One Martini backbone bead per residue (centre of mass of N, CA, C, O) as a GRO file, in nm:
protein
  307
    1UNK     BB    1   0.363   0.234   2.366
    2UNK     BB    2   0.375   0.091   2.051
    3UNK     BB    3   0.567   0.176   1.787
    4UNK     BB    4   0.586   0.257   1.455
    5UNK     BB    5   0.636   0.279   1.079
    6UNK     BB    6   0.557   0.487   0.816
    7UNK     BB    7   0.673   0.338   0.604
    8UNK     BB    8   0.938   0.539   0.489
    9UNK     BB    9   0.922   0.725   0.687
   10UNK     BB   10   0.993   0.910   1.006
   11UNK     BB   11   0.724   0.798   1.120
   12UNK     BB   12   0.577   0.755   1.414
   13UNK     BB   13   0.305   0.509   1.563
   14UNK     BB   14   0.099   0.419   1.738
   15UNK     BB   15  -0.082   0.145   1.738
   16UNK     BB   16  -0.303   0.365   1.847
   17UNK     BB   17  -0.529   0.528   1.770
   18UNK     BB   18  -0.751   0.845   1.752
   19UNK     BB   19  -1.061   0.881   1.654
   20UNK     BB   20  -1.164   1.222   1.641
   21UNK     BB   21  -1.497   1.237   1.537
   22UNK     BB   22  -1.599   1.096   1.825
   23UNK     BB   23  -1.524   1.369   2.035
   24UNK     BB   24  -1.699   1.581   1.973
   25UNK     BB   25  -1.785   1.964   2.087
   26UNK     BB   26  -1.703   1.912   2.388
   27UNK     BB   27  -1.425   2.045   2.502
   28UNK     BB   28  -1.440   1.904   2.772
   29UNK     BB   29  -1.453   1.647   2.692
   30UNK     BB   30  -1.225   1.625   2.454
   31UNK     BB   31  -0.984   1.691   2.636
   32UNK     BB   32  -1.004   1.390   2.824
   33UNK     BB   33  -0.967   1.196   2.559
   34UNK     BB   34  -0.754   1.382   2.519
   35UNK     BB   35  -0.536   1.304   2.755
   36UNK     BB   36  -0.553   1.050   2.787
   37UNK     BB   37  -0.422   0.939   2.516
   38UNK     BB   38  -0.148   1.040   2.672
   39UNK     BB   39  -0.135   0.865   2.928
   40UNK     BB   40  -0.132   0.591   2.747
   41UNK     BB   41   0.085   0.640   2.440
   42UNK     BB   42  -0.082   0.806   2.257
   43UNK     BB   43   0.027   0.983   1.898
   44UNK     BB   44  -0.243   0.911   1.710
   45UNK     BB   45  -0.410   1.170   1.521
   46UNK     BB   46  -0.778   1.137   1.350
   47UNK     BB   47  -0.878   1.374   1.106
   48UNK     BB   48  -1.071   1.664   0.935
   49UNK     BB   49  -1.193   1.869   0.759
   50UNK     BB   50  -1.507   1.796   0.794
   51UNK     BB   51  -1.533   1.755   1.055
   52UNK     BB   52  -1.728   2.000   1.195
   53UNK     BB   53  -1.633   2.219   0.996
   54UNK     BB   54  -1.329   2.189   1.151
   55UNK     BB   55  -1.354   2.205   1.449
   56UNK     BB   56  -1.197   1.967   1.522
   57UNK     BB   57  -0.894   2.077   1.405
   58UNK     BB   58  -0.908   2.242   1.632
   59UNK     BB   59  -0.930   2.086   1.908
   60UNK     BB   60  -0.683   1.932   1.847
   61UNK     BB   61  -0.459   2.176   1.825
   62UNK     BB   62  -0.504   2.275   2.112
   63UNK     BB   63  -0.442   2.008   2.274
   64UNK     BB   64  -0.141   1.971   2.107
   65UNK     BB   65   0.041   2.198   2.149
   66UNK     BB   66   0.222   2.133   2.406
   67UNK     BB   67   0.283   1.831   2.235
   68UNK     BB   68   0.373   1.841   1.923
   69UNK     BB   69   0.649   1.699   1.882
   70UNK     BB   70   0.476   1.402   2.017
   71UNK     BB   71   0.329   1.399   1.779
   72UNK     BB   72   0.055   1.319   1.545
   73UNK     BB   73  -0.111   1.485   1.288
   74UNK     BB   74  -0.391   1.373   1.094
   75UNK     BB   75  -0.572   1.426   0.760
   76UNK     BB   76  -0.793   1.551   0.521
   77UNK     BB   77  -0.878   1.566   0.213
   78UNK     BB   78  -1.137   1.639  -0.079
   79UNK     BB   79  -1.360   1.785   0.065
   80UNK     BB   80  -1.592   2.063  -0.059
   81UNK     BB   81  -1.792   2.236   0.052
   82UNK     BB   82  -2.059   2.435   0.030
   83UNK     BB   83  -2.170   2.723   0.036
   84UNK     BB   84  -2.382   2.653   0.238
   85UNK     BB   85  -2.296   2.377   0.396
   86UNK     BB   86  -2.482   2.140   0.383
   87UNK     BB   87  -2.254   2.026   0.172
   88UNK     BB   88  -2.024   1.781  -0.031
   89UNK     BB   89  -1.776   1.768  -0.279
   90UNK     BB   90  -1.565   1.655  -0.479
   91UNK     BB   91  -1.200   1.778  -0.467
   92UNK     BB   92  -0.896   1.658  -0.597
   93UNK     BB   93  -0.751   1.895  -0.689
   94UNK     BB   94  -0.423   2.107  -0.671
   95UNK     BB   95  -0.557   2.370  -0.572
   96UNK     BB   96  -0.763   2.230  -0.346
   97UNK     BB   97  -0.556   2.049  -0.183
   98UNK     BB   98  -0.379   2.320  -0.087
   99UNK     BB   99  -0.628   2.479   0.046
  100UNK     BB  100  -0.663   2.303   0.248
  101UNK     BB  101  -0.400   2.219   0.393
  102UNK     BB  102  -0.381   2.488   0.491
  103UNK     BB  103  -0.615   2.540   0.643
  104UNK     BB  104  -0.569   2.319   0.840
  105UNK     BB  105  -0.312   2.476   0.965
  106UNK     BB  106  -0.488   2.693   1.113
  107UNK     BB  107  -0.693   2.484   1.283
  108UNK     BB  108  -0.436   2.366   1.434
  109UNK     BB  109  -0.201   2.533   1.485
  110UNK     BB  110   0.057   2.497   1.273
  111UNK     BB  111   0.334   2.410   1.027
  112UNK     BB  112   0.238   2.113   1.002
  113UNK     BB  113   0.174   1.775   0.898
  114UNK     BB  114   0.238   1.417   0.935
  115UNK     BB  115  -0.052   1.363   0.749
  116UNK     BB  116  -0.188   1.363   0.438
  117UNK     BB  117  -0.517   1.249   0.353
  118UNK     BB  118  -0.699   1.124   0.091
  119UNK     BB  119  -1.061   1.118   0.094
  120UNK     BB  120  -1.048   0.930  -0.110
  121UNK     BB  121  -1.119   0.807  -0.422
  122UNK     BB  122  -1.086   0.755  -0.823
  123UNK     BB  123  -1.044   0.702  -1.166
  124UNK     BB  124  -1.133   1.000  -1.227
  125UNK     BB  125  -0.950   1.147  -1.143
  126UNK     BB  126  -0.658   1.350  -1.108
  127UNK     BB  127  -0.396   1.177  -1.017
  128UNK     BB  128  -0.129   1.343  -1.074
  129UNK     BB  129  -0.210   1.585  -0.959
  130UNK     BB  130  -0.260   1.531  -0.683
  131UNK     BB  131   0.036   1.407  -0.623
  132UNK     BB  132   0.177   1.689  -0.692
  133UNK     BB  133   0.014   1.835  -0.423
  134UNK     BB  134   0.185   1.644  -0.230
  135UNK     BB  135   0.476   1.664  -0.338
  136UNK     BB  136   0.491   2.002  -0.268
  137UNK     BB  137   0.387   1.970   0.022
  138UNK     BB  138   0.655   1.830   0.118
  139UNK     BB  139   0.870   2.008  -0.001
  140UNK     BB  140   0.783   2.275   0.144
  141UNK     BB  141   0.673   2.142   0.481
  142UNK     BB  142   0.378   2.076   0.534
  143UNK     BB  143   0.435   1.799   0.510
  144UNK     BB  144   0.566   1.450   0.562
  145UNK     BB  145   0.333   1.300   0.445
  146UNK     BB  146   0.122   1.039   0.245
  147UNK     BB  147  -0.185   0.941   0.172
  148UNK     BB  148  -0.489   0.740   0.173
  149UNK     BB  149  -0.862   0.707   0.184
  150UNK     BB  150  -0.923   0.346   0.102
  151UNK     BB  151  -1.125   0.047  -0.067
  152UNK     BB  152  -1.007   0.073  -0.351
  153UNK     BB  153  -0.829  -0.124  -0.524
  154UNK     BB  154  -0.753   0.035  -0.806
  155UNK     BB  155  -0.690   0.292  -0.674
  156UNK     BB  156  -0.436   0.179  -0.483
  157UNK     BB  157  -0.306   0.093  -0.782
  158UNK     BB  158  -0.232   0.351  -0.837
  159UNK     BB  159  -0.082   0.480  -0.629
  160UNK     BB  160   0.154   0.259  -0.593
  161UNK     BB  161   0.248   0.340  -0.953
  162UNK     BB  162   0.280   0.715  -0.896
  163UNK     BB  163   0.367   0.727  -0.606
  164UNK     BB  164   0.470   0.747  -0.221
  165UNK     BB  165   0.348   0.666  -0.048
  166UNK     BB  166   0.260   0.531   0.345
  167UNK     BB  167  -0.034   0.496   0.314
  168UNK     BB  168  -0.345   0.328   0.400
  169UNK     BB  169  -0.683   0.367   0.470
  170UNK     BB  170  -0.865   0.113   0.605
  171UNK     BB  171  -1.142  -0.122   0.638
  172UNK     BB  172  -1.084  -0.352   0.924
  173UNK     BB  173  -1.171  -0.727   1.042
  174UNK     BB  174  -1.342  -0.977   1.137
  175UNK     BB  175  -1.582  -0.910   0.956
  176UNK     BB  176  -1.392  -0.717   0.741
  177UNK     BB  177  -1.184  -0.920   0.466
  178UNK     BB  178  -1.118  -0.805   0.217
  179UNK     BB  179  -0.832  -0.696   0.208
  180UNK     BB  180  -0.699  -0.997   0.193
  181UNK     BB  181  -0.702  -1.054  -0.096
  182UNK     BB  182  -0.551  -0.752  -0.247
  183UNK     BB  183  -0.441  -0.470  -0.069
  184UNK     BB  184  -0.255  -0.573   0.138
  185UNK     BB  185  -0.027  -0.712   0.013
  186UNK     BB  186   0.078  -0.520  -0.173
  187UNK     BB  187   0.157  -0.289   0.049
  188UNK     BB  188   0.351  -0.452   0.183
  189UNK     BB  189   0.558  -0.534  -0.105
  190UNK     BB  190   0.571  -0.160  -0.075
  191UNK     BB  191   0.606  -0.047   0.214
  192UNK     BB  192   0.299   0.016   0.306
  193UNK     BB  193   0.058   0.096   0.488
  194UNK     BB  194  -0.155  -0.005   0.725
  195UNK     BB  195  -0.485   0.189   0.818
  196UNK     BB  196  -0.715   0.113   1.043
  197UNK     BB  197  -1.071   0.077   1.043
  198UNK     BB  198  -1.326  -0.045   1.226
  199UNK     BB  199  -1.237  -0.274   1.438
  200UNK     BB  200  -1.522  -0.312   1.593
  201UNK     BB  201  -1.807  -0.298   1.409
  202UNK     BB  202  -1.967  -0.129   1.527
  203UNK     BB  203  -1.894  -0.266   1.847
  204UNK     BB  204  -1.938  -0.592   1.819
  205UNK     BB  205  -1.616  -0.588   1.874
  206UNK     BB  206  -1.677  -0.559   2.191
  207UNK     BB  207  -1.752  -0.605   2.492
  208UNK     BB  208  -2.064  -0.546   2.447
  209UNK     BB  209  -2.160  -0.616   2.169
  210UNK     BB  210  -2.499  -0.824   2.225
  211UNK     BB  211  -2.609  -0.617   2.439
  212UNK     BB  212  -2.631  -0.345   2.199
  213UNK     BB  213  -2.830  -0.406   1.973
  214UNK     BB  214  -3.015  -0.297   1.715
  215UNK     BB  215  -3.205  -0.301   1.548
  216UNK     BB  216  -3.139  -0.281   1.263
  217UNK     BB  217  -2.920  -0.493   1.292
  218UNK     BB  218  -3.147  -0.733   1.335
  219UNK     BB  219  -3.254  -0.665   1.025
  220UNK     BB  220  -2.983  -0.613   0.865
  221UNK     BB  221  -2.722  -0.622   0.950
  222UNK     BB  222  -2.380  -0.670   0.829
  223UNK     BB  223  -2.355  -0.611   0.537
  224UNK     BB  224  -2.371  -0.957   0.464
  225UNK     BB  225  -2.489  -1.021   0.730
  226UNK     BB  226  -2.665  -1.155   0.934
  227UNK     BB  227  -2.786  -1.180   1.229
  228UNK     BB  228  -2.752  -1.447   1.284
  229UNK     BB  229  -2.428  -1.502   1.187
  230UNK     BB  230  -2.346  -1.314   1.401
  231UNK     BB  231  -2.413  -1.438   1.628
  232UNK     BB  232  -2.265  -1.718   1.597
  233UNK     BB  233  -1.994  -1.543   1.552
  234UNK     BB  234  -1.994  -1.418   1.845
  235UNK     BB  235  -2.017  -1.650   2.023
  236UNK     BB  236  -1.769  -1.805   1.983
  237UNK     BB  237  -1.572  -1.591   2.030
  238UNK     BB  238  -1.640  -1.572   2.329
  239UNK     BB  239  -1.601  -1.912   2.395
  240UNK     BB  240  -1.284  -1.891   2.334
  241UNK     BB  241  -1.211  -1.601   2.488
  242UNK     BB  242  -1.306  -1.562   2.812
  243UNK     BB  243  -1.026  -1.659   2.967
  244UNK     BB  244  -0.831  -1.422   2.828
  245UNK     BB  245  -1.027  -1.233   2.640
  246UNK     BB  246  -1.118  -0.974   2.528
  247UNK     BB  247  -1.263  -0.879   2.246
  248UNK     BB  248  -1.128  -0.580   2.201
  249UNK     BB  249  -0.854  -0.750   2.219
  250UNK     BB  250  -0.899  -0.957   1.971
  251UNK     BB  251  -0.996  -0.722   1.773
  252UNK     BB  252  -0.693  -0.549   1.747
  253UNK     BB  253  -0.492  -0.783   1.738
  254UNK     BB  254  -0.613  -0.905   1.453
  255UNK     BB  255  -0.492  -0.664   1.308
  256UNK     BB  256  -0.173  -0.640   1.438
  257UNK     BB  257  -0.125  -0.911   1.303
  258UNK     BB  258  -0.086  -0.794   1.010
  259UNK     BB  259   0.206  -0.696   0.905
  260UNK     BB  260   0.077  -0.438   0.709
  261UNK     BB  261   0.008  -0.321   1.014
  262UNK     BB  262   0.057  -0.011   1.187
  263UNK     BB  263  -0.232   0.088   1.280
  264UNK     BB  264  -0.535   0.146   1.503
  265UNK     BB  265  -0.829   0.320   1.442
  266UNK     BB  266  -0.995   0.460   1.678
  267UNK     BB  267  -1.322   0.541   1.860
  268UNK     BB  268  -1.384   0.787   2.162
  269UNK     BB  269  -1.665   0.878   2.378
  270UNK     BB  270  -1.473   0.813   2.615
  271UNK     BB  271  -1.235   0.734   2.887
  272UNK     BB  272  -1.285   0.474   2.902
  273UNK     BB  273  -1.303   0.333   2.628
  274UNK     BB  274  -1.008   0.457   2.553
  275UNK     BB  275  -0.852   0.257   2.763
  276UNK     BB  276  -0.962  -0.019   2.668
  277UNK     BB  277  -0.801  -0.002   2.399
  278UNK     BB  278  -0.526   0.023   2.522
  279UNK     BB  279  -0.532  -0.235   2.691
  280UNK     BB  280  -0.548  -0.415   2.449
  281UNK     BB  281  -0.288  -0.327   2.282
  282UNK     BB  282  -0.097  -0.377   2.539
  283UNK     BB  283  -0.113  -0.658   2.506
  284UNK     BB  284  -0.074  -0.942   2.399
  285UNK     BB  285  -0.034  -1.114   2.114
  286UNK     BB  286  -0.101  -1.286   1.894
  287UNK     BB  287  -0.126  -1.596   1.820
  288UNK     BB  288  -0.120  -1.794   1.536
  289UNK     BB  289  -0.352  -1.971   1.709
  290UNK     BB  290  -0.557  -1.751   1.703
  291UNK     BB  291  -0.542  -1.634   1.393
  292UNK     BB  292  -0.660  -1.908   1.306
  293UNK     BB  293  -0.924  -1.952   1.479
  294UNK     BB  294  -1.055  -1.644   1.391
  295UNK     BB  295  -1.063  -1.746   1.093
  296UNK     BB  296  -1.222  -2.033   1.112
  297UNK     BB  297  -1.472  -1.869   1.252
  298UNK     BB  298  -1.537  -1.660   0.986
  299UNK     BB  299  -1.594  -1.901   0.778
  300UNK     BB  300  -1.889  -2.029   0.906
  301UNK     BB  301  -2.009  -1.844   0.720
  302UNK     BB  302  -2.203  -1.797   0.434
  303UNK     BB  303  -2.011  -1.513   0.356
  304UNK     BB  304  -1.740  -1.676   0.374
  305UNK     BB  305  -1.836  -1.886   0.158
  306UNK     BB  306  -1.955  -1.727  -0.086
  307UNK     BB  307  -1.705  -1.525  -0.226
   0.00000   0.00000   0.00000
């Protein structure tokens, strides 16, 4: 698989990450599911604090003890459990962010994490203190690099002009295209990585798409989308690409099409999903006139008139 470089730093990461919030606490299914993705070719892996109560980051690192040298393993930190655990408040302070940092790489059982991002963020943060806890640990050895989790334009360009960030990790898909307004140009513009999330939209856009849609969804549709609007641009894009490509297919690679984008984070469930994602990544890229058919039929529903 093809691997791109994260940012300034000398991170290189396949262009298909595994979100691994999705491998569930079941130690042996979530070991096959990480086995394939290094069969696979895919070399990044994404977790949190916060998953599972630190359990994640446990499972994630026994698994790629044995392969560390030759992974990337990112995690996140920012959200500070309560006393009782049954609950987790916001707390990005210079104290906390360092305290999380270190308890991570004990539950992942390294000396480094090669990616270190802060869980979301806000513009009443103290951000100056926030960015010395990760210049810090940088210095230190403890991170490779740094990054934030946020799909918020104002604090985005907070840290693009205070900070070194290499990634910023975002919500981006062919449903959901806020991020092309705003901050994807901006990071772009600045070396900075776009790292995707949600890229099938909650399944939607996978190959099963409107087989298994829920009630919910048919009721609530997805963000502005109504389910009609929904219905209507799926059947679209399955019938303009149904002799070349799968769904997942067109809707990773449309990710991956956009400049700024340097992987993909997806999550797999199985090791079937997981396989089916790779092939999708490891296929030829959409051509500049696929990337165009797909955003003017993105553009026909009355949410993407209207905004």
């Amino acid at each position: 698989m093809k691997k791109r470089k994260l940012g300034k730093s000398n991170v290189l990461v396949s262009e298909l990450g595994l979100g691994c919030m999705s491998i569930g606490t079941d130690e042996k299914k979530a070991l096959e599911i990480i086995h394939a993705a290094l069969e696979e070719g895919i070399n990044y892996f994404d977790t949190a604090d916060l998953y599972d109560h630190g359990l994640n980051e446990k499972i994630i690192g026994q698994a790629l003890k044995h392969v560390r040298e030759n992974v990337v393993i990112a995690t996140k930190a920012g959200n500070r459990w309560n006393q009782e655990g049954g609950g987790w408040f916001w707390d990005p302070s210079k104290t906390y962010i360092k305290e999380a940092v270190k308890s991570s790489l004990q539950r992942l059982g390294t000396d480094y994490i090669d990616l270190c991002q802060l869980h979301g963020g806000t513009l009443e943060d103290p951000i100056s203190e926030t960015i010395e806890a990760f210049e810090e640990l940088k210095a230190e050895g403890f991170i490779r690099s740094y990054g934030i989790s946020s799909i918020r334009p104002n604090v985005i360009r907070e840290y693009i002009q205070k900070s070194s960030i290499d990634s910023v990790m975002m919500q981006y898909s062919i449903l959901d295209r806020r991020p092309e307004e705003e901050s994807v140009p901006l990071l772009y513009q600045h070396g900075i990585s776009v790292v995707t999330r949600g890229p099938l939209a909650k399944g939607l856009l996978s190959n099963r798409s409107l087989d298994k849609v829920s009630l919910s969804m048919k009721e609530n549709g997805y963000l502005d989308y109504s389910w009609a609007e929904l219905n209507e641009l799926l059947i679209m894009l399955k019938k303009k690409f149904e002799s070349s490509r799968s769904m997942t297919e067109v809707s990773l690679q449309f990710n991956l099409a956009n400049p700024a984008v340097t992987a993909v984070v997806a999550g797999a469930s199985s090791t079937k999903q997981l396989r089916e994602n790779a092939r999708a990544v490891n296929g030829d890229p959409l051509s500049k006139e696929e990337v165009s058919l797909i955003k003017e039929i993105s553009k026909l529903t009355k949410f993407q008139q209207h905004r």
